[in-house]
Tab-separated table of C-alpha atoms in Angstrom:
chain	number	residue	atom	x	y	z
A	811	UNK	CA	0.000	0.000	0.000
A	812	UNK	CA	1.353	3.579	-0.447
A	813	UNK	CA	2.598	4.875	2.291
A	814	UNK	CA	2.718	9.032	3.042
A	815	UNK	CA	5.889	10.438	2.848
A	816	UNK	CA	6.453	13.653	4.625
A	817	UNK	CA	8.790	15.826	1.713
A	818	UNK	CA	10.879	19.358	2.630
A	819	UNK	CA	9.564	21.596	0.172
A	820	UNK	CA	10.036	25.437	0.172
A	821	UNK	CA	7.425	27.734	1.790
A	822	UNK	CA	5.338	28.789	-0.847
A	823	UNK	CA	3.343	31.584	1.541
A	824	UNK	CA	4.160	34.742	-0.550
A	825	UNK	CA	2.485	33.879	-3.815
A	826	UNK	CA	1.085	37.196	-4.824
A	827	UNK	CA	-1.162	35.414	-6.972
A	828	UNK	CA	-3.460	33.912	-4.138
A	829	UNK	CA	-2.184	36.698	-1.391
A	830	UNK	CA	-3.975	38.886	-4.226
A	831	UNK	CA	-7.399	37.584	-3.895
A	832	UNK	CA	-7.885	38.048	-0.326
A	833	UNK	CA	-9.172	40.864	1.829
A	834	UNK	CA	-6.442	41.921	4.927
A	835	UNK	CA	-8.186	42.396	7.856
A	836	UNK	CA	-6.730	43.496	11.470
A	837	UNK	CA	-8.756	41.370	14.137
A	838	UNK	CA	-7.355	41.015	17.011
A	839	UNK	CA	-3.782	38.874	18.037
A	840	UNK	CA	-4.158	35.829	20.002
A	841	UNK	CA	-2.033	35.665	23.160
A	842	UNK	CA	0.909	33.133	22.685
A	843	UNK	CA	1.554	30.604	25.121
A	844	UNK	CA	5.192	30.759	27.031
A	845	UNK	CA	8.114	29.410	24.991
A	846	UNK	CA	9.985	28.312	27.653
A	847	UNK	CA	6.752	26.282	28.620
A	848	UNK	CA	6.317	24.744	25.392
A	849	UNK	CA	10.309	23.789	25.659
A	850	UNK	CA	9.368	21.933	28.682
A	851	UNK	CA	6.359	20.127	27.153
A	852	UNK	CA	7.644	18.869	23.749
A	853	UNK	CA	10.954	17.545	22.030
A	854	UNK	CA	12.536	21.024	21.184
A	855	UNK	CA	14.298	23.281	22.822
A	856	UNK	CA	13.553	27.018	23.559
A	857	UNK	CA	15.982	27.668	20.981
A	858	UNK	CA	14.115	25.558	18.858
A	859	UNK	CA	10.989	26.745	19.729
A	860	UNK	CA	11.795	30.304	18.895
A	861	UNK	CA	12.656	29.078	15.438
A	862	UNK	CA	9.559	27.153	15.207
A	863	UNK	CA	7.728	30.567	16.011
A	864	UNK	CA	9.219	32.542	13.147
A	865	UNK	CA	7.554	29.779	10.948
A	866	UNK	CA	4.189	29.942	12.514
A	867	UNK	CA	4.391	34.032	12.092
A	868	UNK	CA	4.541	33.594	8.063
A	869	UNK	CA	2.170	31.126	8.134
A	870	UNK	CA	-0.358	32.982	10.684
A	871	UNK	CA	0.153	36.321	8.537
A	872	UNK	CA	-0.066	34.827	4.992
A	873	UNK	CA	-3.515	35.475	4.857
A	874	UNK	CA	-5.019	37.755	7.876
A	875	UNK	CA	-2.104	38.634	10.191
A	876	UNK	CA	-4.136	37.242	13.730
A	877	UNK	CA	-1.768	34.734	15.082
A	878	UNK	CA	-3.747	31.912	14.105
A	879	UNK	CA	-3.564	29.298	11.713
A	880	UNK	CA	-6.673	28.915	10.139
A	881	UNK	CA	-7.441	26.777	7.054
A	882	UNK	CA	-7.016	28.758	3.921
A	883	UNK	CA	-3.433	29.549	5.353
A	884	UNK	CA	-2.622	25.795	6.291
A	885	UNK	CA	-3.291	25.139	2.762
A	886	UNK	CA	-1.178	27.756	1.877
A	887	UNK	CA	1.645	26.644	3.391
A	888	UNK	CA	1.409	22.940	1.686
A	889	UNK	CA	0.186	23.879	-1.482
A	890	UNK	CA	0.875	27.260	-2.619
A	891	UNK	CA	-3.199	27.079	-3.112
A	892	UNK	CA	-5.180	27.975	-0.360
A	893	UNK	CA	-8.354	26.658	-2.382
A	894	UNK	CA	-6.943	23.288	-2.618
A	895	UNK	CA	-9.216	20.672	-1.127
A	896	UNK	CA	-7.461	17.733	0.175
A	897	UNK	CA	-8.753	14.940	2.968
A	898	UNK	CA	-4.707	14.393	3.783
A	899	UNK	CA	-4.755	18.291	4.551
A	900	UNK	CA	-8.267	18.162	6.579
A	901	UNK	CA	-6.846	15.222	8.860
A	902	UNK	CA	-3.860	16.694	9.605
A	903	UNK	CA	-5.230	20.343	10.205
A	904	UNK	CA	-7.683	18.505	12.432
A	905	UNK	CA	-4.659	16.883	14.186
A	906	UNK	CA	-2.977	20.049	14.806
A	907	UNK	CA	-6.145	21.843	15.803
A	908	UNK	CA	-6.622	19.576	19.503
A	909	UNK	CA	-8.961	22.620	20.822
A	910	UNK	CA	-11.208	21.526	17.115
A	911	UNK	CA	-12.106	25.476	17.168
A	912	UNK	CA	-11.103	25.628	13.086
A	913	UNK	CA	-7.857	27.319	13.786
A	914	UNK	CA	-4.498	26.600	15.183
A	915	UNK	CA	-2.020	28.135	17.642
A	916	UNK	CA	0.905	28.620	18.429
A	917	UNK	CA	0.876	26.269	21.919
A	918	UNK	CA	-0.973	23.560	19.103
A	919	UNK	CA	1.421	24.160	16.219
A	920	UNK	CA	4.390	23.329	18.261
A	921	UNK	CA	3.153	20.566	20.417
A	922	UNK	CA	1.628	18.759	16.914
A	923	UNK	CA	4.822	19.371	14.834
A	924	UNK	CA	7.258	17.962	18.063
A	925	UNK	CA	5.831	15.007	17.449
A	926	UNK	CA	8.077	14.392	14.104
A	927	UNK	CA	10.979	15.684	16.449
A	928	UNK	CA	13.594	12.568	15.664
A	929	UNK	CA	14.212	12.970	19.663
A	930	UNK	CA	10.445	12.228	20.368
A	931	UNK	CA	9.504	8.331	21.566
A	932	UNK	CA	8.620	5.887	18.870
A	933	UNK	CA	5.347	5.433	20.829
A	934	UNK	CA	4.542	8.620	20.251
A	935	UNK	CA	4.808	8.446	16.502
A	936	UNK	CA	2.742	5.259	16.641
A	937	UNK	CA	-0.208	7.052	18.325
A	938	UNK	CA	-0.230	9.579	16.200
A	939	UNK	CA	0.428	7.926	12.777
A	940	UNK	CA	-2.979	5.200	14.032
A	941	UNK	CA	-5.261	8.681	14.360
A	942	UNK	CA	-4.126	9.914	11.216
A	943	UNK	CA	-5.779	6.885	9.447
A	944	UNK	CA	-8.407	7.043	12.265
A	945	UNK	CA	-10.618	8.980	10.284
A	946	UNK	CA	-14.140	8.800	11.864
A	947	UNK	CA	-12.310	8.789	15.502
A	948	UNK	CA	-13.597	5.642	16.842
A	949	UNK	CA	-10.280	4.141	18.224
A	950	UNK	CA	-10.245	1.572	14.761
A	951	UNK	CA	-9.198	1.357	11.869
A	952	UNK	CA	-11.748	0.441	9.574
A	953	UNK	CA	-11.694	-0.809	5.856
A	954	UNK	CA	-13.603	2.255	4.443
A	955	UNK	CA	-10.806	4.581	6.026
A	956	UNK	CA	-7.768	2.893	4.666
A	957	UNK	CA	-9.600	2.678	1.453
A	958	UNK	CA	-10.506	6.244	1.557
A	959	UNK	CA	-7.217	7.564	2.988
A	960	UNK	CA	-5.475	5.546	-0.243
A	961	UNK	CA	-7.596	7.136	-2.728
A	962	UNK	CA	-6.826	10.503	-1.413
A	963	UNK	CA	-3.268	10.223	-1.445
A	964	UNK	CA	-3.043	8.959	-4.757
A	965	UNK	CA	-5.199	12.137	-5.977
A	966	UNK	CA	-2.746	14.011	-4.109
A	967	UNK	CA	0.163	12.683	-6.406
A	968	UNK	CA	-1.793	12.440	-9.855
A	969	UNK	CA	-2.319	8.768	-9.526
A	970	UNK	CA	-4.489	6.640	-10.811
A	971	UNK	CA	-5.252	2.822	-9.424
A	972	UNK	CA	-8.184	0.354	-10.547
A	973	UNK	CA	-10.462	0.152	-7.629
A	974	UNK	CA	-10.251	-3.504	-7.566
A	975	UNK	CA	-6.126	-2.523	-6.993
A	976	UNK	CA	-7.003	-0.606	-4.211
A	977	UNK	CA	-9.501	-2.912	-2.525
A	978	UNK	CA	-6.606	-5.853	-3.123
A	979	UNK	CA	-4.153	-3.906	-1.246
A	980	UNK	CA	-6.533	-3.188	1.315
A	981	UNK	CA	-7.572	-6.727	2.026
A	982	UNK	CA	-4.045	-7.754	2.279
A	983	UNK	CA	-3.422	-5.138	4.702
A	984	UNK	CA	-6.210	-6.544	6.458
A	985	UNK	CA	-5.319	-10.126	6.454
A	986	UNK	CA	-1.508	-9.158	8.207
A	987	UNK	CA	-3.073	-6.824	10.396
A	988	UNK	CA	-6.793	-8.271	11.756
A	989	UNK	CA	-5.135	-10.917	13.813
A	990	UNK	CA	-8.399	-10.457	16.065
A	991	UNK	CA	-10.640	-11.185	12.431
A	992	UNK	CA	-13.237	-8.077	13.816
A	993	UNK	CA	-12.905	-6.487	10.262
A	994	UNK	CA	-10.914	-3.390	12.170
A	995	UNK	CA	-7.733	-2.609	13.438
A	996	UNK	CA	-7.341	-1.543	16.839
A	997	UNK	CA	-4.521	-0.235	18.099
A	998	UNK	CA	-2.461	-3.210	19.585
A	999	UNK	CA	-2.958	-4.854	16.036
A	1000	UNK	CA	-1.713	-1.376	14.394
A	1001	UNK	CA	1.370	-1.843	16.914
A	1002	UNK	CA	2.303	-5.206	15.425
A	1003	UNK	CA	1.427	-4.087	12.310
A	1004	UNK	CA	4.077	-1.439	12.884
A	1005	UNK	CA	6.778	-3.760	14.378
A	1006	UNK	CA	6.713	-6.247	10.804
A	1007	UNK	CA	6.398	-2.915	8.774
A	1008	UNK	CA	8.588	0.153	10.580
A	1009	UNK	CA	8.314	2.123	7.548
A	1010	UNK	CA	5.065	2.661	7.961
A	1011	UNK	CA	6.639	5.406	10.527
A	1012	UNK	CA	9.115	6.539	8.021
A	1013	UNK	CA	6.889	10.157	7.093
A	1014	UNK	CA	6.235	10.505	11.268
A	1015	UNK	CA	10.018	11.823	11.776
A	1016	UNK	CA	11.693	15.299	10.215
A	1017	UNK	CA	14.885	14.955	10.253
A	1018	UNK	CA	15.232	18.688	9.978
A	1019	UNK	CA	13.920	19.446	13.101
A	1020	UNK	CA	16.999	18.633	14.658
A	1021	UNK	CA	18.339	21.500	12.535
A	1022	UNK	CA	15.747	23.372	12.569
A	1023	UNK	CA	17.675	26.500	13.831
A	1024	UNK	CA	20.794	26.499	10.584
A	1025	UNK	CA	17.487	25.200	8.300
A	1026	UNK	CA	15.456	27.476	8.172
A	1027	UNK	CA	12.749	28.689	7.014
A	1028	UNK	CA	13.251	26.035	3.960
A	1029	UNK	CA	10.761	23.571	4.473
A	1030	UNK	CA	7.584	23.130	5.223
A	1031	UNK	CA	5.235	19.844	5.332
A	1032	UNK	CA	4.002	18.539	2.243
A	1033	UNK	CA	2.825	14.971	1.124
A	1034	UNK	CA	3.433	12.619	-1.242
A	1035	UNK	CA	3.224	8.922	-2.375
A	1036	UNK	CA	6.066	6.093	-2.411
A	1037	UNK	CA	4.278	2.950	-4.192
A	1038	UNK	CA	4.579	0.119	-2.091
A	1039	UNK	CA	2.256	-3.032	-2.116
A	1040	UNK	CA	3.754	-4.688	1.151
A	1041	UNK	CA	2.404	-2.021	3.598
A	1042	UNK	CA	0.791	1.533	3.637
């Protein structure tokens, strides 16, 4: 199955193109949380953190200069197209947005992104990477979300697969990873689905990250598709 693959691409938020078909407004600025605070609760350090910040500023001003995140601007950022409309881009801006009040902060954007910190637990990253493919958030992993999830991410690349393809690679998924035969995958099955397959964490780490404060700004998240018909 494919498998996402998390790509450093340049940050694409200037585009006068799209920054030209928006209205600037001047709401008010949301009150950050403490760096030093958000050192202490993720992966980077306050160093790190400040660089982090500089990253959320473009991306929180691309559109209406707020401090927030919202959508439009999160597509932005991956895309160059804040119009783009993308289920890989709703899960994850749902993922970042852990208050689910349709924007994100700066305390959300830097406790989200730690989690691809290549200092941050494995466990972590096999949480996380199980609710990204958790789409209806029941705690399973069902056969309609993998399905959907693959046929998103091979729109997202310009790829076309026969649905019987797709449903094939699906059902073999199934078979290695419904060891309990419930027709889902819970999360101790997605762990030793994880341990057979560890690339299946291979887009949950940014190497970057580490380097975050000589790298950047160049890079920004942005998905893409590696064919491969052992695991997704």
């Amino acid at each position: 199955m494919g498998c996402v693959c998390m790509k450093l691409k340049k940050f694409r938020y200037n585009d006068p193109k799209v920054l030209a078909s928006h209205t600037y407004s001047k709401p008010f600025r949301y009150e950050e949380e403490n760096h030093e605070v958000l050192a202490s609760q993720t992966y980077f350090t306050i160093n790190e953190v400040e660089f982090v910040h500089e990253l959320f500023k473009k991306l929180s001003s691309s559109i209406i200069d707020d401090g927030l995140i919202n959508k439009e601007e999160f597509q932005l950022g991956l895309f160059g197209n804040s119009k783009k409309q993308s289920l890989f881009t709703d899960r994850i801006f749902q993922m970042f947005d852990t208050k689910q009040d349709g924007v994100i902060d700066f305390g959300e954007f830097v406790r989200f992104l730690s989690i691809f910190h290549p200092k941050t637990p494995q466990a972590e990253k096999v949480s996380c990477a199980f609710q990204q493919y958790d789409l209806w958030n029941t705690g399973f992993i069902e056969h309609e979300e993998v399905k959907e999830m693959i046929m998103a991410l091979l729109k997202e690349s310009d790829l076309i697969l026969p649905d019987e393809i797709i449903e094939s690679i699906v059902k073999k998924t199934f078979e290695e990873a419904d060891f309990k035969r419930d027709g889902k995958i819970d999360m101790e099955e997605w762990k030793e689905l994880v341990a057979k397959n560890p690339s299946l964490l291979k887009n949950m780490t940014i190497p970057y990250l580490k380097d975050i404060t000589t790298m950047f700004p160049s890079f920004v998240l942005k998905p893409d598709i590696e064919h491969n018909n052992n695991n997704f």
